[in-house]
């Protein structure tokens, strides 16, 4: 790996340090769910709240956002989704096998 590449990576990490610190300080909790079945793998919330997050965000809204990205460019995929409401902010990161959602 070249020094220019390492320097560029370091700059990206430094630019995002504030976001990472804010997320870890303000997070109310998280949910990790399996994509194939939308079942819970791990959560810091009670079961009812976690299932509600998966049902409303993952099962419908996230799939709609992924579909829109694919419609725009078939070679692209959704990497990160941020949804802000009056009460909460949801940071959703879909992976191939699972989806992680952080609630702020």
Short mmCIF file of C-alpha atoms in Angstrom, two decimals:
data_model
loop_
_atom_site.label_atom_id
_atom_site.label_comp_id
_atom_site.label_asym_id
_atom_site.label_seq_id
_atom_site.Cartn_x
_atom_site.Cartn_y
_atom_site.Cartn_z
CA UNK A 1 0.00 0.00 0.00
CA UNK A 2 1.39 3.38 -0.98
CA UNK A 3 1.94 6.23 1.46
CA UNK A 4 -0.54 8.41 -0.44
CA UNK A 5 -3.22 5.77 -0.03
CA UNK A 6 -2.51 5.40 3.69
CA UNK A 7 -2.61 9.17 4.14
CA UNK A 8 -5.94 9.41 2.32
CA UNK A 9 -7.40 6.66 4.52
CA UNK A 10 -6.15 8.40 7.65
CA UNK A 11 -7.81 11.66 6.54
CA UNK A 12 -11.14 9.88 6.02
CA UNK A 13 -10.94 8.32 9.48
CA UNK A 14 -10.07 11.67 11.07
CA UNK A 15 -12.95 13.43 9.28
CA UNK A 16 -15.43 10.85 10.60
CA UNK A 17 -14.15 10.75 14.17
CA UNK A 18 -16.77 13.27 15.31
CA UNK A 19 -19.61 11.19 13.86
CA UNK A 20 -18.31 8.00 15.45
CA UNK A 21 -17.93 9.67 18.84
CA UNK A 22 -21.40 11.24 18.59
CA UNK A 23 -22.98 7.94 17.67
CA UNK A 24 -21.38 6.03 20.54
CA UNK A 25 -22.20 8.74 23.08
CA UNK A 26 -25.81 9.32 22.02
CA UNK A 27 -26.94 5.85 20.98
CA UNK A 28 -30.03 4.62 22.80
CA UNK A 29 -29.49 1.11 21.52
CA UNK A 30 -29.04 -1.15 18.53
CA UNK A 31 -30.63 -4.04 16.68
CA UNK A 32 -28.91 -6.68 14.55
CA UNK A 33 -31.21 -8.79 12.38
CA UNK A 34 -30.78 -11.54 9.84
CA UNK A 35 -31.75 -10.43 6.32
CA UNK A 36 -33.14 -13.73 5.06
CA UNK A 37 -35.79 -14.12 7.77
CA UNK A 38 -35.82 -10.66 9.45
CA UNK A 39 -35.24 -12.45 12.76
CA UNK A 40 -33.36 -10.82 15.62
CA UNK A 41 -29.77 -11.85 16.16
CA UNK A 42 -28.81 -9.39 18.90
CA UNK A 43 -30.32 -6.27 20.46
CA UNK A 44 -29.98 -3.92 23.39
CA UNK A 45 -33.74 -3.20 23.39
CA UNK A 46 -36.60 -5.25 24.78
CA UNK A 47 -37.99 -7.86 22.39
CA UNK A 48 -41.14 -5.93 21.42
CA UNK A 49 -39.25 -2.73 20.56
CA UNK A 50 -36.59 -4.61 18.60
CA UNK A 51 -39.20 -6.54 16.60
CA UNK A 52 -41.01 -3.29 15.84
CA UNK A 53 -37.80 -1.71 14.52
CA UNK A 54 -37.13 -4.73 12.32
CA UNK A 55 -40.71 -4.89 11.09
CA UNK A 56 -41.04 -1.22 10.20
CA UNK A 57 -37.54 -0.23 9.17
CA UNK A 58 -35.88 -3.38 7.85
CA UNK A 59 -38.75 -5.31 6.32
CA UNK A 60 -40.39 -2.47 4.41
CA UNK A 61 -38.54 0.86 4.37
CA UNK A 62 -35.03 -0.54 3.94
CA UNK A 63 -36.07 -2.89 1.13
CA UNK A 64 -37.78 0.02 -0.64
CA UNK A 65 -34.63 2.16 -0.37
CA UNK A 66 -32.47 -0.72 -1.66
CA UNK A 67 -34.84 -1.18 -4.59
CA UNK A 68 -34.65 2.52 -5.46
CA UNK A 69 -30.84 2.43 -5.47
CA UNK A 70 -30.86 -0.65 -7.73
CA UNK A 71 -33.33 1.05 -10.09
CA UNK A 72 -30.97 4.01 -10.45
CA UNK A 73 -27.88 1.86 -11.06
CA UNK A 74 -28.02 -1.93 -11.24
CA UNK A 75 -24.35 -2.25 -10.26
CA UNK A 76 -24.77 -0.16 -7.11
CA UNK A 77 -26.16 -1.09 -3.71
CA UNK A 78 -27.31 0.72 -0.60
CA UNK A 79 -24.49 0.96 1.95
CA UNK A 80 -25.98 3.18 4.63
CA UNK A 81 -29.35 4.73 5.40
CA UNK A 82 -30.08 7.55 7.83
CA UNK A 83 -33.67 8.27 8.84
CA UNK A 84 -34.44 11.13 11.18
CA UNK A 85 -37.85 11.61 12.78
CA UNK A 86 -39.03 14.07 15.38
CA UNK A 87 -38.26 11.66 18.21
CA UNK A 88 -35.44 9.43 16.94
CA UNK A 89 -32.68 9.06 14.43
CA UNK A 90 -32.02 5.65 12.86
CA UNK A 91 -28.69 4.72 11.31
CA UNK A 92 -29.11 1.56 9.22
CA UNK A 93 -26.24 -0.40 7.71
CA UNK A 94 -27.35 -3.37 5.59
CA UNK A 95 -24.81 -6.11 4.91
CA UNK A 96 -25.17 -9.30 2.88
CA UNK A 97 -26.27 -11.57 5.73
CA UNK A 98 -27.44 -9.12 8.42
CA UNK A 99 -28.50 -5.51 9.05
CA UNK A 100 -27.35 -3.30 11.91
CA UNK A 101 -29.57 -0.44 13.10
CA UNK A 102 -28.47 2.11 15.71
CA UNK A 103 -31.11 4.28 17.34
CA UNK A 104 -30.07 7.75 18.49
#
